[in-house]
Tab-separated table of C-alpha atoms and ligand atoms in Angstrom:
chain	number	residue	atom	x	y	z
A	1258	MET	CA	397.889	-40.862	174.493
A	1259	SER	CA	398.643	-37.855	176.631
A	1260	ILE	CA	396.515	-36.940	179.623
A	1261	GLN	CA	395.661	-33.703	177.832
A	1262	SER	CA	393.886	-35.514	175.007
A	1263	VAL	CA	391.947	-37.838	177.360
A	1264	VAL	CA	390.754	-35.070	179.689
A	1265	ALA	CA	388.791	-32.898	177.286
A	1266	ARG	CA	389.195	-29.260	178.149
A	1267	HIS	CA	385.895	-28.036	179.534
A	1268	PRO	CA	385.003	-24.620	178.148
A	1269	PHE	CA	384.210	-23.443	181.689
A	1270	GLU	CA	387.837	-23.985	182.594
A	1271	ASP	CA	389.028	-21.564	179.961
A	1272	ARG	CA	390.866	-18.959	181.976
A	1273	ASP	CA	392.425	-17.483	178.885
A	1274	THR	CA	389.476	-15.486	177.577
A	1275	SER	CA	389.536	-11.812	178.429
A	1276	PHE	CA	386.150	-12.197	180.159
A	1277	ALA	CA	387.539	-14.897	182.475
A	1278	ARG	CA	390.716	-12.910	183.099
A	1279	ASP	CA	388.850	-9.674	183.855
A	1280	VAL	CA	386.421	-11.483	186.180
A	1281	LEU	CA	389.234	-13.126	188.150
A	1282	ASP	CA	391.233	-9.879	188.296
A	1283	GLY	CA	388.156	-7.962	189.464
A	1284	LEU	CA	387.061	-10.483	192.085
A	1285	THR	CA	390.543	-10.778	193.575
A	1286	ALA	CA	390.994	-6.981	193.716
A	1287	ARG	CA	390.290	-4.928	196.871
A	1288	PRO	CA	387.579	-3.660	196.726
A	1289	LYS	CA	386.028	-6.228	194.373
A	1290	ARG	CA	384.875	-4.856	191.003
A	1291	LEU	CA	383.570	-5.949	187.600
A	1292	SER	CA	383.412	-3.923	184.386
A	1293	PRO	CA	379.920	-2.734	183.363
A	1294	LYS	CA	380.676	-3.716	179.774
A	1295	TYR	CA	379.968	-7.314	180.862
A	1296	PHE	CA	376.331	-6.499	181.712
A	1297	TYR	CA	375.500	-6.777	178.025
A	1298	ASP	CA	374.978	-10.359	176.978
A	1299	GLU	CA	371.644	-10.983	175.238
A	1300	THR	CA	369.741	-11.048	178.550
A	1301	GLY	CA	371.511	-7.901	179.747
A	1302	SER	CA	370.665	-6.015	176.546
A	1303	ARG	CA	367.010	-7.040	176.904
A	1304	LEU	CA	366.947	-5.955	180.559
A	1305	PHE	CA	368.547	-2.617	179.647
A	1306	GLU	CA	365.759	-2.060	177.112
A	1307	GLU	CA	363.220	-2.743	179.896
A	1308	ILE	CA	365.022	-0.197	182.077
A	1309	THR	CA	364.675	2.493	179.400
A	1310	ALA	CA	360.854	2.173	179.618
A	1311	LEU	CA	360.654	2.415	183.441
A	1312	PRO	CA	358.893	5.465	184.905
A	1313	GLU	CA	361.866	6.173	187.231
A	1314	TYR	CA	364.520	5.947	184.465
A	1315	TYR	CA	364.274	9.509	183.111
A	1316	PRO	CA	367.506	9.544	180.964
A	1317	THR	CA	366.063	7.751	177.914
A	1318	ARG	CA	362.786	9.692	178.008
A	1319	CYS	CA	364.582	13.033	178.345
A	1320	GLU	CA	367.193	12.291	175.687
A	1321	LEU	CA	364.501	11.152	173.237
A	1322	ALA	CA	362.679	14.454	173.892
A	1323	VAL	CA	365.874	16.408	173.114
A	1324	LEU	CA	366.433	14.409	169.923
A	1325	ARG	CA	362.805	14.769	168.792
A	1326	ALA	CA	363.076	18.537	169.248
A	1327	HIS	CA	366.601	19.075	167.876
A	1328	ALA	CA	367.714	16.205	165.619
A	1329	ALA	CA	367.193	18.472	162.594
A	1330	ASP	CA	369.498	21.137	164.151
A	1331	MET	CA	372.124	18.464	164.753
A	1332	ALA	CA	371.718	17.085	161.222
A	1333	ARG	CA	372.435	20.541	159.782
A	1334	LEU	CA	375.974	20.175	161.175
A	1335	PHE	CA	376.526	16.918	159.230
A	1336	PRO	CA	378.603	17.019	156.035
A	1337	ALA	CA	377.181	15.569	152.794
A	1338	ASP	CA	377.569	11.784	152.343
A	1339	THR	CA	378.078	10.863	155.951
A	1340	ALA	CA	378.606	7.587	157.801
A	1341	LEU	CA	376.941	7.800	161.220
A	1342	ILE	CA	378.986	5.683	163.638
A	1343	GLU	CA	377.209	4.888	166.909
A	1344	PHE	CA	379.228	3.721	169.910
A	1345	GLY	CA	377.127	1.298	172.003
A	1346	SER	CA	374.058	1.256	169.764
A	1347	GLY	CA	371.732	-1.011	171.805
A	1348	SER	CA	368.251	-0.784	170.239
A	1349	SER	CA	369.333	1.998	167.781
A	1350	LYS	CA	366.104	3.810	168.727
A	1351	LYS	CA	367.864	7.174	169.024
A	1352	ALA	CA	369.791	6.579	165.790
A	1353	ARG	CA	366.460	6.169	164.017
A	1354	LEU	CA	365.524	9.721	165.041
A	1355	MET	CA	368.856	10.971	163.679
A	1356	LEU	CA	368.459	8.983	160.447
A	1357	ASP	CA	364.959	10.361	159.918
A	1358	ALA	CA	366.282	13.923	160.330
A	1359	ALA	CA	369.525	13.556	158.359
A	1360	PRO	CA	369.158	12.738	154.653
A	1361	SER	CA	372.939	13.197	154.251
A	1362	VAL	CA	373.569	9.907	156.098
A	1363	ALA	CA	374.433	7.206	153.550
A	1364	ALA	CA	375.684	4.568	155.994
A	1365	TYR	CA	374.951	3.687	159.613
A	1366	VAL	CA	377.572	1.789	161.606
A	1367	PRO	CA	376.250	0.510	164.945
A	1368	VAL	CA	379.173	-0.640	167.129
A	1369	ASP	CA	378.247	-2.832	170.095
A	1370	ILE	CA	379.764	-5.523	172.285
A	1371	SER	CA	376.391	-7.361	172.497
A	1372	SER	CA	376.781	-9.207	169.204
A	1373	ILE	CA	373.549	-11.240	169.010
A	1374	TRP	CA	371.443	-8.213	169.923
A	1375	LEU	CA	373.404	-6.096	167.409
A	1376	SER	CA	372.702	-8.503	164.517
A	1377	ALA	CA	368.983	-8.561	165.282
A	1378	GLU	CA	368.774	-4.748	165.429
A	1379	ALA	CA	370.774	-4.423	162.186
A	1380	ALA	CA	368.307	-6.740	160.415
A	1381	ARG	CA	365.370	-4.604	161.607
A	1382	LEU	CA	367.129	-1.410	160.420
A	1383	ARG	CA	367.837	-2.876	156.974
A	1384	ARG	CA	364.152	-3.741	156.675
A	1385	ASP	CA	363.026	-0.243	157.730
A	1386	TYR	CA	365.718	1.759	155.833
A	1387	PRO	CA	366.229	-0.165	152.572
A	1388	ARG	CA	368.319	2.606	150.950
A	1389	LEU	CA	370.724	2.921	153.890
A	1390	ALA	CA	373.937	0.862	154.156
A	1391	VAL	CA	373.700	-0.721	157.630
A	1392	LEU	CA	377.154	-1.990	158.598
A	1393	PRO	CA	377.199	-3.408	162.159
A	1394	VAL	CA	380.509	-3.897	163.952
A	1395	ALA	CA	380.598	-6.257	166.953
A	1396	ALA	CA	383.467	-4.878	169.013
A	1397	ASP	CA	384.581	-3.393	172.314
A	1398	PHE	CA	384.600	0.312	171.462
A	1399	THR	CA	387.349	1.060	173.992
A	1400	GLN	CA	389.751	-1.045	171.906
A	1401	ALA	CA	391.027	-0.659	168.351
A	1402	PHE	CA	388.519	-2.113	165.875
A	1403	ARG	CA	388.222	-2.273	162.105
A	1404	LEU	CA	385.616	-0.163	160.316
A	1405	PRO	CA	384.068	-1.490	157.080
A	1406	ARG	CA	386.178	-0.623	154.022
A	1407	SER	CA	383.168	0.811	152.208
A	1408	LEU	CA	383.294	3.838	154.537
A	1409	ALA	CA	386.458	5.128	152.855
A	1410	THR	CA	384.626	7.651	150.660
A	1411	LEU	CA	382.275	8.937	153.376
A	1412	ALA	CA	382.658	11.670	156.005
A	1413	ARG	CA	382.283	10.340	159.577
A	1414	VAL	CA	379.996	11.591	162.335
A	1415	GLY	CA	380.127	9.912	165.742
A	1416	PHE	CA	377.012	9.317	167.839
A	1417	PHE	CA	377.355	8.350	171.517
A	1418	PRO	CA	373.953	8.738	173.190
A	1419	GLY	CA	372.597	7.278	176.431
A	1420	SER	CA	375.245	8.909	178.664
A	1421	THR	CA	377.191	5.681	178.190
A	1422	ILE	CA	380.300	7.896	178.437
A	1423	GLY	CA	379.213	8.436	182.072
A	1424	ASN	CA	380.032	4.775	182.758
A	1425	PHE	CA	383.716	5.638	182.344
A	1426	GLU	CA	385.877	7.237	185.018
A	1427	PRO	CA	386.515	10.853	183.859
A	1428	HIS	CA	390.106	9.962	182.826
A	1429	GLU	CA	388.737	7.005	180.819
A	1430	ALA	CA	386.148	9.295	179.205
A	1431	CYS	CA	389.025	11.548	178.163
A	1432	ALA	CA	390.944	8.552	176.721
A	1433	PHE	CA	387.792	7.420	174.911
A	1434	LEU	CA	387.279	10.886	173.354
A	1435	LYS	CA	390.866	10.837	172.073
A	1436	HIS	CA	390.326	7.311	170.691
A	1437	ALA	CA	387.059	8.444	169.017
A	1438	ALA	CA	388.905	11.375	167.379
A	1439	ARG	CA	391.371	8.898	165.859
A	1440	ILE	CA	388.500	6.732	164.564
A	1441	LEU	CA	386.427	9.622	163.207
A	1442	GLY	CA	389.285	11.746	161.827
A	1443	GLY	CA	390.210	15.458	161.868
A	1444	ASP	CA	387.397	18.038	162.046
A	1445	ALA	CA	384.833	15.272	162.712
A	1446	LEU	CA	381.614	15.861	164.602
A	1447	LEU	CA	380.556	13.843	167.659
A	1448	ILE	CA	377.029	13.992	169.088
A	1449	VAL	CA	377.147	12.803	172.691
A	1450	GLY	CA	374.417	12.331	175.320
A	1451	ILE	CA	375.273	13.467	178.850
A	1452	ASP	CA	373.160	12.923	181.953
A	1453	LEU	CA	373.159	16.042	184.120
A	1454	VAL	CA	373.689	16.535	187.873
A	1455	LYS	CA	370.334	16.851	189.631
A	1456	ASP	CA	368.676	16.156	192.986
A	1457	ALA	CA	369.791	12.935	194.668
A	1458	LYS	CA	366.195	11.663	195.039
A	1459	THR	CA	365.550	11.621	191.271
A	1460	LEU	CA	368.964	10.104	190.593
A	1461	THR	CA	368.653	7.388	193.219
A	1462	ALA	CA	365.120	6.422	192.132
A	1463	ALA	CA	366.301	5.945	188.517
A	1464	TYR	CA	368.630	3.147	189.663
A	1465	ASN	CA	366.287	1.622	192.304
A	1466	ASP	CA	363.073	1.098	190.341
A	1467	ALA	CA	360.038	-0.294	192.114
A	1468	ALA	CA	359.654	-3.154	189.618
A	1469	GLY	CA	363.185	-4.401	190.385
A	1470	VAL	CA	364.381	-4.439	186.752
A	1471	THR	CA	367.656	-2.634	187.550
A	1472	ALA	CA	368.300	-5.202	190.304
A	1473	LYS	CA	367.775	-8.003	187.751
A	1474	PHE	CA	370.098	-6.223	185.297
A	1475	ASN	CA	372.794	-5.964	187.985
A	1476	LEU	CA	372.366	-9.587	189.171
A	1477	ASN	CA	372.449	-10.862	185.568
A	1478	LEU	CA	376.176	-10.169	185.674
A	1479	LEU	CA	376.590	-12.990	188.227
A	1480	ALA	CA	374.177	-15.212	186.263
A	1481	ARG	CA	376.296	-14.574	183.153
A	1482	ILE	CA	379.488	-15.533	185.019
A	1483	ASN	CA	377.729	-18.750	186.131
A	1484	ARG	CA	376.537	-19.476	182.558
A	1485	GLU	CA	379.721	-18.644	180.682
A	1486	LEU	CA	382.467	-19.389	183.191
A	1487	GLY	CA	380.825	-22.179	185.206
A	1488	ALA	CA	380.922	-20.235	188.483
A	1489	ASP	CA	378.575	-21.119	191.351
A	1490	PHE	CA	377.216	-17.761	192.518
A	1491	ASP	CA	373.954	-18.231	194.454
A	1492	LEU	CA	372.067	-15.147	193.238
A	1493	ALA	CA	369.687	-15.240	196.228
A	1494	THR	CA	372.629	-14.419	198.500
A	1495	PHE	CA	373.489	-11.151	196.693
A	1496	SER	CA	371.500	-7.935	196.702
A	1497	HIS	CA	371.421	-4.930	194.371
A	1498	GLN	CA	372.646	-1.608	195.793
A	1499	ALA	CA	372.602	1.754	194.015
A	1500	PHE	CA	373.281	5.120	195.654
A	1501	TYR	CA	374.403	8.610	194.701
A	1502	ASN	CA	377.966	9.511	195.647
A	1503	ARG	CA	377.495	13.279	195.875
A	1504	GLU	CA	381.185	14.085	196.250
A	1505	ARG	CA	382.072	12.281	193.009
A	1506	GLN	CA	378.796	13.132	191.253
A	1507	ARG	CA	378.118	9.550	190.303
A	1508	ILE	CA	375.629	6.777	190.888
A	1509	GLU	CA	377.411	3.671	192.128
A	1510	MET	CA	375.964	0.210	191.614
A	1511	HIS	CA	377.147	-2.710	193.719
A	1512	LEU	CA	376.202	-6.320	194.421
A	1513	ALA	CA	376.369	-6.996	198.156
A	1514	SER	CA	376.871	-10.458	199.615
A	1515	ARG	CA	374.151	-11.008	202.228
A	1516	VAL	CA	376.273	-13.611	204.042
A	1517	ARG	CA	379.848	-14.691	204.586
A	1518	GLN	CA	380.506	-17.196	201.825
A	1519	GLN	CA	382.858	-18.773	199.305
A	1520	VAL	CA	382.162	-18.843	195.561
A	1521	GLY	CA	383.947	-20.985	192.971
A	1522	VAL	CA	384.981	-19.044	189.850
A	1523	CYS	CA	387.239	-20.499	187.119
A	1524	GLY	CA	388.773	-23.007	189.520
A	1525	ARG	CA	389.459	-20.328	192.188
A	1526	THR	CA	387.679	-19.829	195.496
A	1527	ILE	CA	386.541	-16.265	196.074
A	1528	GLU	CA	385.792	-15.311	199.699
A	1529	PHE	CA	383.073	-12.808	200.602
A	1530	ARG	CA	382.520	-11.205	204.011
A	1531	ALA	CA	378.863	-10.577	204.955
A	1532	GLY	CA	378.013	-7.167	203.465
A	1533	GLU	CA	381.044	-7.082	201.177
A	1534	THR	CA	380.245	-5.686	197.733
A	1535	ILE	CA	381.328	-6.043	194.122
A	1536	HIS	CA	381.360	-2.576	192.522
A	1537	THR	CA	379.696	-3.139	189.143
A	1538	GLU	CA	379.059	0.317	187.671
A	1539	ASN	CA	379.578	4.057	187.999
A	1540	SER	CA	377.293	6.424	186.186
A	1541	TYR	CA	378.876	9.885	186.295
A	1542	LYS	CA	376.689	12.972	186.059
A	1543	TYR	CA	378.040	16.224	184.614
A	1544	THR	CA	376.930	19.805	184.057
A	1545	VAL	CA	376.979	21.101	180.483
A	1546	GLU	CA	380.035	23.133	181.525
A	1547	SER	CA	381.921	20.349	183.330
A	1548	PHE	CA	381.475	17.991	180.388
A	1549	GLY	CA	382.507	20.796	177.999
A	1550	ALA	CA	385.720	21.209	180.019
A	1551	LEU	CA	386.392	17.447	179.872
A	1552	ALA	CA	385.820	17.504	176.090
A	1553	ARG	CA	388.182	20.488	175.648
A	1554	GLY	CA	390.826	18.696	177.703
A	1555	SER	CA	390.449	15.719	175.339
A	1556	GLY	CA	391.027	17.721	172.139
A	1557	TRP	CA	387.372	18.420	171.249
A	1558	THR	CA	385.611	21.797	170.947
A	1559	PRO	CA	382.005	22.000	172.179
A	1560	VAL	CA	379.912	23.625	169.426
A	1561	ALA	CA	376.334	23.282	170.720
A	1562	ALA	CA	374.347	21.804	173.605
A	1563	TRP	CA	370.632	21.072	173.860
A	1564	THR	CA	368.708	20.077	177.004
A	1565	ASP	CA	365.192	18.866	177.806
A	1566	ALA	CA	362.622	21.138	179.469
A	1567	ASP	CA	363.544	19.928	182.996
A	1568	GLY	CA	367.279	20.351	182.397
A	1569	TYR	CA	367.783	16.663	183.292
A	1570	PHE	CA	369.722	15.549	180.201
A	1571	SER	CA	371.859	17.190	177.524
A	1572	VAL	CA	372.944	16.278	174.020
A	1573	GLN	CA	376.148	18.023	172.999
A	1574	ALA	CA	377.864	18.481	169.644
A	1575	LEU	CA	381.668	18.408	169.715
A	1576	ARG	CA	384.127	19.120	166.919
A	1577	ALA	CA	387.509	17.354	166.669
A	1578	ALA	CA	390.642	19.371	165.959
A	1579	LYS	CA	391.626	19.658	162.271
A	1580	LEU	CA	394.460	17.317	161.313
B	1344	SAH	N1	372.827	3.836	172.707
B	1344	SAH	C1	371.727	3.130	173.344
B	1344	SAH	C2	372.203	2.019	174.295
B	1344	SAH	C3	372.909	2.499	175.545
B	1344	SAH	S1	373.228	1.148	176.655
B	1344	SAH	C4	370.875	4.119	174.075
B	1344	SAH	O1	371.262	5.265	174.213
B	1344	SAH	O2	369.792	3.725	174.549
B	1344	SAH	C5	374.949	0.933	176.425
B	1344	SAH	C6	375.235	0.134	175.152
B	1344	SAH	O3	376.644	0.131	174.966
B	1344	SAH	C7	374.788	-1.315	175.217
B	1344	SAH	O4	374.134	-1.672	174.039
B	1344	SAH	C8	376.091	-2.094	175.396
B	1344	SAH	O5	376.049	-3.380	174.820
B	1344	SAH	C9	377.099	-1.196	174.742
B	1344	SAH	N2	378.434	-1.255	175.329
B	1344	SAH	C10	378.776	-1.077	176.634
B	1344	SAH	N3	380.118	-1.147	176.776
B	1344	SAH	C11	380.622	-1.372	175.534
B	1344	SAH	C12	381.937	-1.530	175.027
B	1344	SAH	N4	383.016	-1.469	175.821
B	1344	SAH	N5	382.087	-1.722	173.689
B	1344	SAH	C13	380.996	-1.781	172.852
B	1344	SAH	N6	379.729	-1.654	173.288
B	1344	SAH	C14	379.545	-1.439	174.608
B	1345	AVI	C1	374.192	2.607	179.666
B	1345	AVI	N1	374.302	3.413	180.887
B	1345	AVI	C2	374.496	4.831	180.557
B	1345	AVI	C3	373.224	3.187	181.865
B	1345	AVI	C4	373.367	4.171	183.035
B	1345	AVI	O1	372.373	4.820	183.376
B	1345	AVI	O2	374.457	4.301	183.580
B	1345	AVI	C5	373.264	1.764	182.366
B	1345	AVI	C6	372.335	1.526	183.513
B	1345	AVI	N2	372.700	1.051	184.681
B	1345	AVI	C7	371.651	0.960	185.464
B	1345	AVI	N3	370.595	1.436	184.827
B	1345	AVI	C8	371.003	1.773	183.578
């Protein structure tokens, strides 16, 4: 009997998954970083939903106001017999507003990396929209993924609300828009939510809520690494940091080690200096014009933009080049 078959391979020692690889790459980089896509396990998705209801977190409230006022205008741009494909669907709350305003939508395709959450939301949608084909796809939307075959006869409209595109670096946002054009096809429409540049006080408060939910959301990333990769992060020794980087027009979120320490991750020892941070998220803010320029540079033509009464958030319609 070989040693291999006696010593059962513990799942925590699996360094071959992309999660494990990305975590080790990020924690051995200088400065340390982790991708925000890993926030969204089931706990992370639930915490994000709590964030959207916080008084300080204006983006969801403002975007919902824009959609309530203008979903019908957006729906008028949809072709007949459309599949609405949402990138990073979360609770699908905003999609429901679009579905209610757009009778031309025959299928809804929520794409999300948070697979358990996605299945639960899809079941609720099927119950509430019995005539709609609800076709969830559990996938990383930055990678190639397969769309359901039944979409072949339908036109495609993309939906990317939440300013999730702001979590990309601008060059990644450009790559994503090109990728979305390939998925949606020539002449396709994309409805995208963009958080707008505003005063630093409002921005900073949105990511430093008094109830501490954003801190929990940020720290859940370390809890997830402990749960899934068998790491030994002591969460009490890390603190949430979020601040506005005015020069780069982005909120940065970090997890700062309160003390000098060593943490075991996937069989490696990761050293932290006191005060050293892991950069966990950027949330870029644009103007309607600066995002329009980014879209143009990525092969899309801005066709309309709507904002809320305070000018805090915009929803923009983009058209892909004809093939
Ligand atoms: N569209 C919703 C949710 C936004 S939160 C809204 O506007 O409220 C961001 C969502 O994108 C989460 O549900 C998260 O699970 C998903 N997500 C983040 N990165 C992703 C990726 N790389 N691939 C697929 N889904 C992703
Ligand atoms: C999903 N994304 C656009 C949110 C944001 O505002 O950047 C995630 C988030 N991070 C902290 N609070 C909310």
